[in-house]
N, CA and C atoms as an extended XYZ file, in Angstrom:
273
Properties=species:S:1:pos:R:3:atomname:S:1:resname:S:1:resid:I:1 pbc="F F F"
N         0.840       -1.182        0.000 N   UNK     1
C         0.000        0.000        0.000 CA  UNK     1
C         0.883        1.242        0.000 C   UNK     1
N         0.535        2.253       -1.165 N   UNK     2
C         1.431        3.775       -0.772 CA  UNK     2
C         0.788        4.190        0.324 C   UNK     2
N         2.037        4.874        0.363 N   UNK     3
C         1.961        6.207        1.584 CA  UNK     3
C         1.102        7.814        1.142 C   UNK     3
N         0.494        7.841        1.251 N   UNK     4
C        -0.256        9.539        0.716 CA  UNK     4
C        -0.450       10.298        1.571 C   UNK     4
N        -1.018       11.543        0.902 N   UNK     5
C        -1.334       12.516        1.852 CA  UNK     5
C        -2.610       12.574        1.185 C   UNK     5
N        -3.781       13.001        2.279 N   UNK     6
C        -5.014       12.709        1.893 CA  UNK     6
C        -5.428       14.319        2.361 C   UNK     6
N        -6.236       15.232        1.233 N   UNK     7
C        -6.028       16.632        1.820 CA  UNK     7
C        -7.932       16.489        1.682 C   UNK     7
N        -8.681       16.868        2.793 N   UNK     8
C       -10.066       17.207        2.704 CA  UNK     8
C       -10.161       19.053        2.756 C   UNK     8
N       -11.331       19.856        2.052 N   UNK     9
C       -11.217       20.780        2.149 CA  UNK     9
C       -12.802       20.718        2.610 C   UNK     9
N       -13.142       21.900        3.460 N   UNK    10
C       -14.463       22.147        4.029 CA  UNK    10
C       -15.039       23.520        3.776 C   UNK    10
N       -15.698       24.164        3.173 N   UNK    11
C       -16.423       25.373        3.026 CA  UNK    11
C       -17.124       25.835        3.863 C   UNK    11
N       -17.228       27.219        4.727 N   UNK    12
C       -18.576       27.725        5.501 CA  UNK    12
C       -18.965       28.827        4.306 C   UNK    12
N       -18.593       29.307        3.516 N   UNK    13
C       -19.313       29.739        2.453 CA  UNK    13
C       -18.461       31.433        2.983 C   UNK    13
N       -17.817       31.868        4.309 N   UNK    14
C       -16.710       32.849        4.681 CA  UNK    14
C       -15.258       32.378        4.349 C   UNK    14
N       -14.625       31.004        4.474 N   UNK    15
C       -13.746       30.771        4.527 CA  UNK    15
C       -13.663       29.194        4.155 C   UNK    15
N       -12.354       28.679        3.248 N   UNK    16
C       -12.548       27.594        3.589 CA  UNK    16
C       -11.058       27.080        4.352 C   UNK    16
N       -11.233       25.792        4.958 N   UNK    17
C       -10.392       25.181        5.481 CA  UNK    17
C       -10.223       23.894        5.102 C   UNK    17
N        -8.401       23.733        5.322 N   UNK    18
C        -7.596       22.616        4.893 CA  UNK    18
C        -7.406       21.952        5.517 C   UNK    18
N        -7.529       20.447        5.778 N   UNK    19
C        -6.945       19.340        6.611 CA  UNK    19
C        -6.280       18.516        5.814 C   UNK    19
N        -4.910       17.967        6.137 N   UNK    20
C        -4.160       17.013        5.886 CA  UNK    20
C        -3.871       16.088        6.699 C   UNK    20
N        -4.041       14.654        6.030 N   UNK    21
C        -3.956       13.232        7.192 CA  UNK    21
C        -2.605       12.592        6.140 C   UNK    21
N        -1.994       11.811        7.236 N   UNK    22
C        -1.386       10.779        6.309 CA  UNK    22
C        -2.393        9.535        5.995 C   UNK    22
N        -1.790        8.937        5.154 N   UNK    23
C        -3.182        7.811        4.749 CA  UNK    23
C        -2.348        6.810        3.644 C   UNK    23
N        -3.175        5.901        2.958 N   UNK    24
C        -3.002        4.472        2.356 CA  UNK    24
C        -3.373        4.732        1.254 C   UNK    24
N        -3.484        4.329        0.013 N   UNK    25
C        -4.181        4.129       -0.885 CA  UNK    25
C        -4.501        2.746       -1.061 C   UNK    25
N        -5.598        2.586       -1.056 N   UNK    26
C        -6.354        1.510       -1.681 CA  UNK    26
C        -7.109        1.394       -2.533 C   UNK    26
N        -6.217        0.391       -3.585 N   UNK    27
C        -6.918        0.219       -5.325 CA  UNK    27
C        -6.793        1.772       -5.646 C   UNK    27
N        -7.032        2.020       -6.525 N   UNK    28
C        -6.857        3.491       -7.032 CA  UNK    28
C        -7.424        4.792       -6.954 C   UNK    28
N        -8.633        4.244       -6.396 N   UNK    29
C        -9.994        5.749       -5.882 CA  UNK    29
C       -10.153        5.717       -4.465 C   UNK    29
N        -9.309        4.656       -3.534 N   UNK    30
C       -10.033        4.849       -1.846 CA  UNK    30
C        -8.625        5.667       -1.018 C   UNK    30
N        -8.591        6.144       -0.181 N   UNK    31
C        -7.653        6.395        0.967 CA  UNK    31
C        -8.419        5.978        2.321 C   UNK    31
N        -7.205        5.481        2.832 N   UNK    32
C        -7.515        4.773        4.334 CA  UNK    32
C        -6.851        5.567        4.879 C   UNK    32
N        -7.809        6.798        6.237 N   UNK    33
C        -6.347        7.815        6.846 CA  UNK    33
C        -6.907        7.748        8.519 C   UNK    33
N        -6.195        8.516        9.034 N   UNK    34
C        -7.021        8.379       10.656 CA  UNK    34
C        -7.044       10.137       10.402 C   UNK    34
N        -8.198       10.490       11.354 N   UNK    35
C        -9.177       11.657       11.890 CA  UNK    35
C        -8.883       11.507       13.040 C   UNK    35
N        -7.843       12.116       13.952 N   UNK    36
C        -8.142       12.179       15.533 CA  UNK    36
C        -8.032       10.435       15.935 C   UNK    36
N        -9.094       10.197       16.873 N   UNK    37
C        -9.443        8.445       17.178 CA  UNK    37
C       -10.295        7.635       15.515 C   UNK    37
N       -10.262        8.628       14.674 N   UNK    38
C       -11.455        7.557       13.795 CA  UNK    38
C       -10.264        6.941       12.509 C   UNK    38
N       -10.794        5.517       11.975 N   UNK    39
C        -9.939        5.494       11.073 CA  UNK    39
C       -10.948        5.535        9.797 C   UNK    39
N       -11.019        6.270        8.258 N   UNK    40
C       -11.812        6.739        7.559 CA  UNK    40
C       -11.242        6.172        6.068 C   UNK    40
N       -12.424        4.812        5.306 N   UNK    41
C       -11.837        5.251        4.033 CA  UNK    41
C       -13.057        6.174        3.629 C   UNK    41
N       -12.383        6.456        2.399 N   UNK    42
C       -13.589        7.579        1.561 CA  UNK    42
C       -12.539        7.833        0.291 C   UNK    42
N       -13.644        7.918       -0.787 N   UNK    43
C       -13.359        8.265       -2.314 CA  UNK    43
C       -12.583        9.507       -2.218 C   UNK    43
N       -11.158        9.064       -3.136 N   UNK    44
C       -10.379       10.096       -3.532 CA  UNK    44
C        -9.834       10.104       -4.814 C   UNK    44
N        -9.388       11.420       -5.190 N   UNK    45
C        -9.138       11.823       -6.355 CA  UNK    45
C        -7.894       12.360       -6.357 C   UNK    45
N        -6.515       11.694       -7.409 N   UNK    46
C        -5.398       12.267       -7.403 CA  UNK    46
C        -5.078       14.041       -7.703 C   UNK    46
N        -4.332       14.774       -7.448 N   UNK    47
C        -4.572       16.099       -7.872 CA  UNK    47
C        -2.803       16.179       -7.242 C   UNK    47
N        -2.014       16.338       -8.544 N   UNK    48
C        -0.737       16.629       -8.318 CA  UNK    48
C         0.050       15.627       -7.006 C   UNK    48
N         0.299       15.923       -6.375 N   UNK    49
C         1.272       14.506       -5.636 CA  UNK    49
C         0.864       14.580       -4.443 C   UNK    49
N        -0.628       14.679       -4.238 N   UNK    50
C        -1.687       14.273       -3.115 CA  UNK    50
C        -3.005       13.950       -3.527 C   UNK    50
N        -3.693       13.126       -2.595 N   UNK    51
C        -5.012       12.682       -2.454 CA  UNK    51
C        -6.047       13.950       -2.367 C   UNK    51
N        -7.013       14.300       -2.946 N   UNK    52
C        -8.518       15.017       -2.495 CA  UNK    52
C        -9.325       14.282       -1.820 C   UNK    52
N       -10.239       14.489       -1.132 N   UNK    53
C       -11.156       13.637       -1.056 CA  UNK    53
C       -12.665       14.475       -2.057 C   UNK    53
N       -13.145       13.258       -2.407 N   UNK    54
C       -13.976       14.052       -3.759 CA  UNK    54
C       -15.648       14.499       -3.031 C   UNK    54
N       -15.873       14.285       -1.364 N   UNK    55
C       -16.903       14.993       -0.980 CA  UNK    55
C       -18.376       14.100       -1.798 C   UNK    55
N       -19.399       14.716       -1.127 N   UNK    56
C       -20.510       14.434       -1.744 CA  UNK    56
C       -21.161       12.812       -0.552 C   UNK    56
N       -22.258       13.143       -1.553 N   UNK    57
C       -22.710       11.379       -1.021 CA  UNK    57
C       -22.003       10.068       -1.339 C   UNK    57
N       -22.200        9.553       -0.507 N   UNK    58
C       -21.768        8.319       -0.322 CA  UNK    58
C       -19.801        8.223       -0.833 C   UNK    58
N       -19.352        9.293       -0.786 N   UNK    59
C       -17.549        9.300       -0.764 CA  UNK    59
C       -17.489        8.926        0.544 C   UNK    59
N       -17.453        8.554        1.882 N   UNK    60
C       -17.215        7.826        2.793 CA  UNK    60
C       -17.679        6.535        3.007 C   UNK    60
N       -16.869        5.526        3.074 N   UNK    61
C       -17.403        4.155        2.846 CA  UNK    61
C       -17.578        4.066        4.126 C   UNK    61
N       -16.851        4.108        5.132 N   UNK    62
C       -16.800        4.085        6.342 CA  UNK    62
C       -16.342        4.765        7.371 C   UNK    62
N       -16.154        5.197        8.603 N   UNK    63
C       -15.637        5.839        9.530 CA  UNK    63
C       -15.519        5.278       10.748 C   UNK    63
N       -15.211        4.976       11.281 N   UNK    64
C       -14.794        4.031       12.664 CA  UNK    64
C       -14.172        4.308       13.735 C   UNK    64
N       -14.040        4.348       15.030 N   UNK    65
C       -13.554        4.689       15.816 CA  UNK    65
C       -12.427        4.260       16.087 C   UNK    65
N       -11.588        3.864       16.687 N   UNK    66
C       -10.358        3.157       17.364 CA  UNK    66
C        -9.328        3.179       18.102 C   UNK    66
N        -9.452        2.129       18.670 N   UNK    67
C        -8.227        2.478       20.479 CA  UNK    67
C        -7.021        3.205       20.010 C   UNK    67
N        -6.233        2.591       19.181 N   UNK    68
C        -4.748        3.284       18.463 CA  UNK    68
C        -4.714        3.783       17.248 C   UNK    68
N        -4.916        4.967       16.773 N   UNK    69
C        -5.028        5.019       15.354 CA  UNK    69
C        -3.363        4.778       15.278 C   UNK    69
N        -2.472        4.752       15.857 N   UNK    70
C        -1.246        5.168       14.681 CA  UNK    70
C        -0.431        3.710       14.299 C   UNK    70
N        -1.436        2.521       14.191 N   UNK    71
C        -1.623        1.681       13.323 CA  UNK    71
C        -1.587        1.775       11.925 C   UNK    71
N        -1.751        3.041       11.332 N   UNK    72
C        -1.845        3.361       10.264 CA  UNK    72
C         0.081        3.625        9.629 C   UNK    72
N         0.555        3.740       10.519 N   UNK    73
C         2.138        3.869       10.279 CA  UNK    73
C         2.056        2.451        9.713 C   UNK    73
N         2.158        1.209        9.803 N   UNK    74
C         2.762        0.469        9.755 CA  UNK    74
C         1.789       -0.722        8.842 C   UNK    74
N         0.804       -0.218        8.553 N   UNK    75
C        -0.545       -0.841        7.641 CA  UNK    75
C         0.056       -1.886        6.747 C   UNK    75
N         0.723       -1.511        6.354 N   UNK    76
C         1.183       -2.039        4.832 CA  UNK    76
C         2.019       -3.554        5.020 C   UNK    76
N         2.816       -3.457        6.449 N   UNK    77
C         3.257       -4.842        6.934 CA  UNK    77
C         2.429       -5.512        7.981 C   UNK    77
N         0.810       -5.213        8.028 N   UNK    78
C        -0.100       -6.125        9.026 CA  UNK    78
C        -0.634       -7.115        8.099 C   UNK    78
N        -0.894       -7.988        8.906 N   UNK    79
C        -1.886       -9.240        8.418 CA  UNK    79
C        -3.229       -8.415        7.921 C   UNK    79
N        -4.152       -9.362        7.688 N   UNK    80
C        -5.749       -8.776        7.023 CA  UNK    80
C        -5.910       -8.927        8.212 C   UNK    80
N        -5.654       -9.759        9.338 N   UNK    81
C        -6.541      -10.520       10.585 CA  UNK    81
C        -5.937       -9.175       11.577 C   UNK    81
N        -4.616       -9.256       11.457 N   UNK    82
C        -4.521       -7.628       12.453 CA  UNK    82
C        -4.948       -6.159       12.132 C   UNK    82
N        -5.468       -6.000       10.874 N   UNK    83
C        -5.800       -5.023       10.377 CA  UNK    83
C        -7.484       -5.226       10.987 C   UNK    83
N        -7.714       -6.050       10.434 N   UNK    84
C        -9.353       -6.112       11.308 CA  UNK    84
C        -9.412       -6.040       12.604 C   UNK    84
N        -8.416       -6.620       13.444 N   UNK    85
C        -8.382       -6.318       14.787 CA  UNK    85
C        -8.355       -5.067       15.273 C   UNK    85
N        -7.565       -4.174       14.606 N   UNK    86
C        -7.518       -3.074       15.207 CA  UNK    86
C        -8.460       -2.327       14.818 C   UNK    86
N        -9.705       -2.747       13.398 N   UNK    87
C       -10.468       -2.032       13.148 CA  UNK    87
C       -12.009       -2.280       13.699 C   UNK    87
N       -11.715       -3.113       14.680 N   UNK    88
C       -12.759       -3.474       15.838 CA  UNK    88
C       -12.552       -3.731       17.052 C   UNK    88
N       -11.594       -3.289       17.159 N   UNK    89
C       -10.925       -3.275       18.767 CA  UNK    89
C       -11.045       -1.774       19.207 C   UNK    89
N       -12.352       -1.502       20.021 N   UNK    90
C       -12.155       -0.042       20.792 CA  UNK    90
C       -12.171       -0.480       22.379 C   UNK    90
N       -11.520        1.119       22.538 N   UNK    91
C       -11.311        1.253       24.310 CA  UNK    91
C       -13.040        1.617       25.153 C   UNK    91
């Protein structure tokens, strides 16, 4: 799995704002990133040598909570079975 940067942008219609996560790519349109405690895939779109996320309905497949996000460092050398563990293992 690459390493990306997954950039979401948010509008109040005064200002908008930028967030950047590190994150995964999976298959060619998903990023897997952590939010704080949540770990999030959702539809993304390449744009120069980072991830968008492309917004709208149904671009979040999922969102999840979790005891350790910074599981996400090391994604790419877990099992499927430890990757599920940690993606149902809360405190």
């Amino acid at each position: 799995m690459s390493q990306i940067t997954v950039i979401t942008e948010c509008s109040d219609f005064a200002e908008t704002y930028r967030y950047e996560y590190a994150g995964v790519l999976v298959g060619g349109s998903y990023a897997l990133y952590v939010d704080t405690s949540y770990i999030v895939l959702e539809r993304v779109r390449q744009q120069d040598d980072v991830y968008v996320t492309t917004g709208g309905p149904g671009s979040v497949i999922f969102d999840l909570q979790v005891a350790d996000p910074s599981f996400i460092k090391r994604i790419g050398s877990m099992s499927a079975v430890d990757l599920l563990t940690q993606l149902i293992t809360r405190n």
